[in-house]
Structures are given as C-alpha cells and as structure tokens.
C-alpha cells in the first residue's frame, strides 16, 4: 500500500519537499550538536532538561489520544468513528516517532543508546518508558496497517487484530502514565512531586491530541475527497471539551495546593513560570498566552453553538493545542528545574540550533503523518470507486 | 542495599509493574515496620561499610581553606574549569547556609552562620535516587562501602540522574571538557562530552588505602570514616556533637554531616 504515497499532485510534492528541506536544516544542526555536544542548546547544569524533553512529553499525550477514538468505536460500537479512527491511529504512529526522536536528540551519548537494552534496569522509569513507547508504536502500526489493508479489499479486519486493539487501550494510558512517573517520583522536585501528575497528563493529552486530530480532519477534508464525517468531528469536539475542562480543573488543584498551603517549595516554580523569580522571567509571556488561550478555548468549547460551528470549533482546537503545547512543551518541564535544588535561579530559553533541531523532528513527524494519511486517502478513494 | 542483586532485580521489576519503581521504595516500610524516618536511613547496618564524612565548618578559617579543599579534588580528578556558569562542572564547592539548607534560614540567625560558606558535594546517599532512576546502571552504589559511583563509559547522557538528585551534586559535560583541564593528571581518566560526573569519594584513593583528597587537604575540618563502625572517628563526633544533614526529610539518607559549632568550638 505504501506505493500510494509515491503518486500525488503537485501540492503534495511541494509539501513533501518543504518537509524534507526542514528536516535537512534540522539534521545539519544536529550534526553540529553531535560534534560539539549539547552545549549548543540553552540547557545548563541547573536546567538539565529543556525543550527536547518537554516536546517529547507533550507528544506522548498526542500519541495517547488515539484511545479516545478507539474506546467509543470498538467498545461502544460508535460507528460514526469508522473513518476517523485510522487517522487517529496513524497520528499516534507519527507522534510516537517524534517522541523517540526527541529522546534521541537529547542524549549526550546517542551512540550508546543500546546500553538501555544491554543493561536492562527495571527500577528506572526510563527503561519502562522505552518499552511502552516502542510497544505502542508497533501496536498502532500493525493495527492501522491491517485494518486499512482489509478495508481496501472491502473485508472486515482479521480476527487476530481485535485483541491487539483491546490491548492498545490500556497501553495508551500506560505511555502517558509512565511518562508522568518520570517526573512524579523524584524527591526534592516539588513542582513535579504531585500525585495528580499522571491524571493531569492524561487530561491534557485527551484535549490536545483530539484537538490536533480535528484540525487534521479539516485539512484532509479540504484537500482531498476523504471525509471523516461531520458527526464524527463533532463527537471528537465534545471529547476535547470535557478533557480541556478536566485539564484546567487539575491545574487549578495544583495552584490551590501550592498557594493555600503557602509552602515555599511548592510555590516557587509557579512563581517562576507566571511572574518570574530571582530576576528571571523567560517563560512568563508564554505561560500567560497559555492561560489566556485556555480560557478562550473553554468558552469556545463549552457553548454548544460555538462548538457546533466548524469555524469556531477550529479556533477552539487551535487555542487548546497552543495552550497545552506551551504548558507541557515548556512550562511543566522547565518549571521543575527552577529554582535548582540549592534554591538558586538559572533561567532557560531554547537556542536557535535547539529550535531548528526540534523543528526538524516535527518535520519528520509530519512527513510520516503525510505519507500515512496519503495512503489512507488513496486507499479509501480506490475502495469507493470499486464499489460504484 | 541489604539484598543481593538478583533479589533486588526481581523485586524491583515486580514493584515497577505496580507502578512503584524500585525496591528502595519499599525499604522504609519493611525495615522497622514503620515509616522510613530521618533516623533510620541505613538499611542493613551489618552489610559492609557505609563511608561518610563529617564537615566541621567552624574549622574553615579563611577563603583559602575552602579553595585548597576543592582544588585538591578538582585537580586530581581532572575536573575542568569552565567559566560559563551554565556549563560549569564541580564536584565539591561552597554555598551559603540558606542555599545549602533551603527553608532552614531565618532572618534573626547569627550573621556569621548566614554568611559562612558550606562545602557541598555528593552525599553518597544511603538510598540514592540517582541510582534508582539511571536506565543503564552507569550510576551505581558500591555494596562494600556505600560509595555512589559512575561508569563514564556506560552513561548515555540522559541526565535523568540530574533531575533525580535533590542536592544538585551532578554535572554534565555539555562540551568536550578536555580543553578546560588546567593541569592533566594522567593517572585519572578524563571524561568525554555528553556524560554526567560527580564526586566519587575518591574511590581510586580509597583502594590505595588513602583518605579522600579533600579530607587530606582540610586540616582536620573534614573527617572521613565508616558509619557502621561504632569506634570510628565520624561516629565519635556524631555521638558528641550536634550535626545536621541536607534535606534529611526526603529520606535519601545523606552520608555527609555538618557540624556548625560556634566560635567556642574552634
Ligand atoms: S547526593 Fe545526589 S548524586 Fe549523590 S548519591 Fe545522593 S542523589 Fe546521588
Ligand atoms: S545521565 Fe548517565 S548516569 Fe545519569 S541516569 Fe543517564 S545514563 Fe545514568
């Protein structure tokens, strides 16, 4: 089926080449990082994880969100998701590929990555994260590919994928839970040491992922003859609404605990993120954008009239996505490092090469996504032409 | 660790499956039938030594005393001198009371204590979170004496250990450190870019029967010994003087003790 990605109109190829060019720029910058070391990034002794790990964390959420389609479709027989579900699964494939790449570009000694397998260490959460991420990648590739292949022939999906589909549900929850555990189990990092970390991760994942999916559906519908279905999109919109409400609620809980208890260690990171601390306020502007966008998105999502209008729905999705991208893709990770364990403040902002490498990783993700969606669109079009 | 490695792996695997992440998580619960407390951080007191250090800050008289101590360490261990604070590498350095003991400072405290520099280094914790999180066992705890060590050739540079250490004891080689080494000591390895490093309690000197370099250079301000040996000098000091540790409430069991004293003890 992959050959379907090799034929396309001019727009398709222009897009592919744009992505390849961005990947090229990212790769050149990565070579420089490989040569000189991670010193070309904005990270430091105090803020020892930065944009890469934050992007990874955010994208795990996007990947996990496929489950929000799988549950209604396979467990509740919600047939309207029949066409959209493959888009969700392939979005997960693309997101997990980016996750793995972001971890890779963050390593100081990437050539030694196999050490994680050669010296398996079950007490390290990173070890489990590697297992669940790779497992989730394969599950979604296998499920997506076989169901699509069956669709192409007009047959129901083979029986053996069913158990895999069911398995993918708890597995999706696991990737985000395990990723939350990377942070939530560390003594002395008060900002992360919170029991609702995994719950917060899941809520934000189930908002950001489906929001992106809706936007992708609009794009696919606009440029191809593939229609995921209006009702399906509306149903996903409701999912985004509930998840975003839960996410903002959870964030509120964190604020309450920190500021009502008045425990300095619990307040410091929030203060750094939202007003600045010790003369450092690198992320304040972004965090406020995130806060404002969250409120705007809630208004657009909660009122049914606004949600049902596809124009405002797409605005809601854009604001949800940006709000959560800032919150998870910046604030959550950086905030945990400021102030440092000796209560000294070192600021952080990604450097140009760091951003270009990240952009390159995103471009790889979009390339994977484009190719997979192209196959989906061509295969379904072929199938409908056969029917007629 | 009081269990052998195989038991450890088995239990750690099982406990991670239920989302707990490692044997050491259970230690505190099973040992005394009570919660792990500051007072009980040496599981299995009989298993080997537990090397520790007592730092008597009142015995540091001048800035030179501090410099001599950190120079002794950094010069023999090929620790690079990098001016860029963001890329700095340090094994033993100083900071003031409010930073070394966050949350303990008080505006009415004696000013000489507030201003006094405290040497800080890796605590060689009894239950080190850095070891718990390392995905390759590049950071590990030596069973025979409790020293937390690193294998620079195995480290993948994920920096999980830096996020996990509550004491800021770890440094990362953001670039190649070699150009920044003032005087190369050929008998100790240099590091490459992309790996983490920290104080190793002078494991290489211990095996030659020597004391750590900082202790030797400290004129008696730093005392080193085995906490499991009741007649050791460290135990003697701890039984007679009031000593504190950094963030004992986190339960990592730091093995570095501070005696603040006052001028009268000088
Ligand atoms: S002080 Fe930090 S690096 Fe040293 S053993 Fe404890 S947790 Fe590990
Ligand atoms: S940076 Fe090295 S020592 Fe630290 S956790 Fe990763 S592999 Fe282990």
JSON list of C-alpha atoms in Angstrom, two decimals, chain A residues 1-5 7 86 144-158 374-387:
[
{"chain": "A", "resi": 1, "resn": "UNK", "atom": "CA", "xyz": [0.00, 0.00, 0.00]},
{"chain": "A", "resi": 2, "resn": "UNK", "atom": "CA", "xyz": [2.95, 2.26, 0.63]},
{"chain": "A", "resi": 3, "resn": "UNK", "atom": "CA", "xyz": [3.31, 2.84, -3.11]},
{"chain": "A", "resi": 4, "resn": "UNK", "atom": "CA", "xyz": [0.23, 5.07, -2.85]},
{"chain": "A", "resi": 5, "resn": "UNK", "atom": "CA", "xyz": [2.43, 7.65, -1.20]},
{"chain": "A", "resi": 7, "resn": "UNK", "atom": "CA", "xyz": [1.96, 9.35, -6.51]},
{"chain": "A", "resi": 86, "resn": "UNK", "atom": "CA", "xyz": [-7.48, 5.26, 11.18]},
{"chain": "A", "resi": 144, "resn": "UNK", "atom": "CA", "xyz": [-3.63, 0.71, 11.43]},
{"chain": "A", "resi": 145, "resn": "UNK", "atom": "CA", "xyz": [-1.99, -1.13, 8.57]},
{"chain": "A", "resi": 146, "resn": "UNK", "atom": "CA", "xyz": [-4.03, -4.34, 8.80]},
{"chain": "A", "resi": 147, "resn": "UNK", "atom": "CA", "xyz": [-7.39, -2.63, 9.24]},
{"chain": "A", "resi": 148, "resn": "UNK", "atom": "CA", "xyz": [-6.62, -0.37, 6.31]},
{"chain": "A", "resi": 149, "resn": "UNK", "atom": "CA", "xyz": [-5.48, -3.33, 4.21]},
{"chain": "A", "resi": 150, "resn": "UNK", "atom": "CA", "xyz": [-8.70, -5.14, 4.98]},
{"chain": "A", "resi": 151, "resn": "UNK", "atom": "CA", "xyz": [-10.72, -2.04, 4.17]},
{"chain": "A", "resi": 152, "resn": "UNK", "atom": "CA", "xyz": [-9.05, -1.85, 0.83]},
{"chain": "A", "resi": 153, "resn": "UNK", "atom": "CA", "xyz": [-10.32, -5.28, -0.07]},
{"chain": "A", "resi": 154, "resn": "UNK", "atom": "CA", "xyz": [-13.70, -4.47, 1.41]},
{"chain": "A", "resi": 155, "resn": "UNK", "atom": "CA", "xyz": [-13.23, -7.14, 4.08]},
{"chain": "A", "resi": 156, "resn": "UNK", "atom": "CA", "xyz": [-13.63, -6.89, 7.84]},
{"chain": "A", "resi": 157, "resn": "UNK", "atom": "CA", "xyz": [-10.35, -6.68, 9.75]},
{"chain": "A", "resi": 158, "resn": "UNK", "atom": "CA", "xyz": [-8.84, -10.08, 10.52]},
{"chain": "A", "resi": 374, "resn": "UNK", "atom": "CA", "xyz": [-1.87, 9.86, 1.80]},
{"chain": "A", "resi": 375, "resn": "UNK", "atom": "CA", "xyz": [-2.11, 6.08, 1.82]},
{"chain": "A", "resi": 376, "resn": "UNK", "atom": "CA", "xyz": [-5.37, 6.24, 3.75]},
{"chain": "A", "resi": 377, "resn": "UNK", "atom": "CA", "xyz": [-6.90, 8.75, 1.38]},
{"chain": "A", "resi": 378, "resn": "UNK", "atom": "CA", "xyz": [-5.83, 6.88, -1.77]},
{"chain": "A", "resi": 379, "resn": "UNK", "atom": "CA", "xyz": [-6.90, 3.50, -0.45]},
{"chain": "A", "resi": 380, "resn": "UNK", "atom": "CA", "xyz": [-10.34, 4.68, 0.64]},
{"chain": "A", "resi": 381, "resn": "UNK", "atom": "CA", "xyz": [-10.89, 6.51, -2.64]},
{"chain": "A", "resi": 382, "resn": "UNK", "atom": "CA", "xyz": [-9.93, 3.41, -4.55]},
{"chain": "A", "resi": 383, "resn": "UNK", "atom": "CA", "xyz": [-12.32, 1.36, -2.41]},
{"chain": "A", "resi": 384, "resn": "UNK", "atom": "CA", "xyz": [-15.23, 3.74, -3.04]},
{"chain": "A", "resi": 385, "resn": "UNK", "atom": "CA", "xyz": [-14.57, 3.78, -6.78]},
{"chain": "A", "resi": 386, "resn": "UNK", "atom": "CA", "xyz": [-14.64, -0.02, -6.78]},
{"chain": "A", "resi": 387, "resn": "UNK", "atom": "CA", "xyz": [-18.00, -0.02, -5.04]}
]
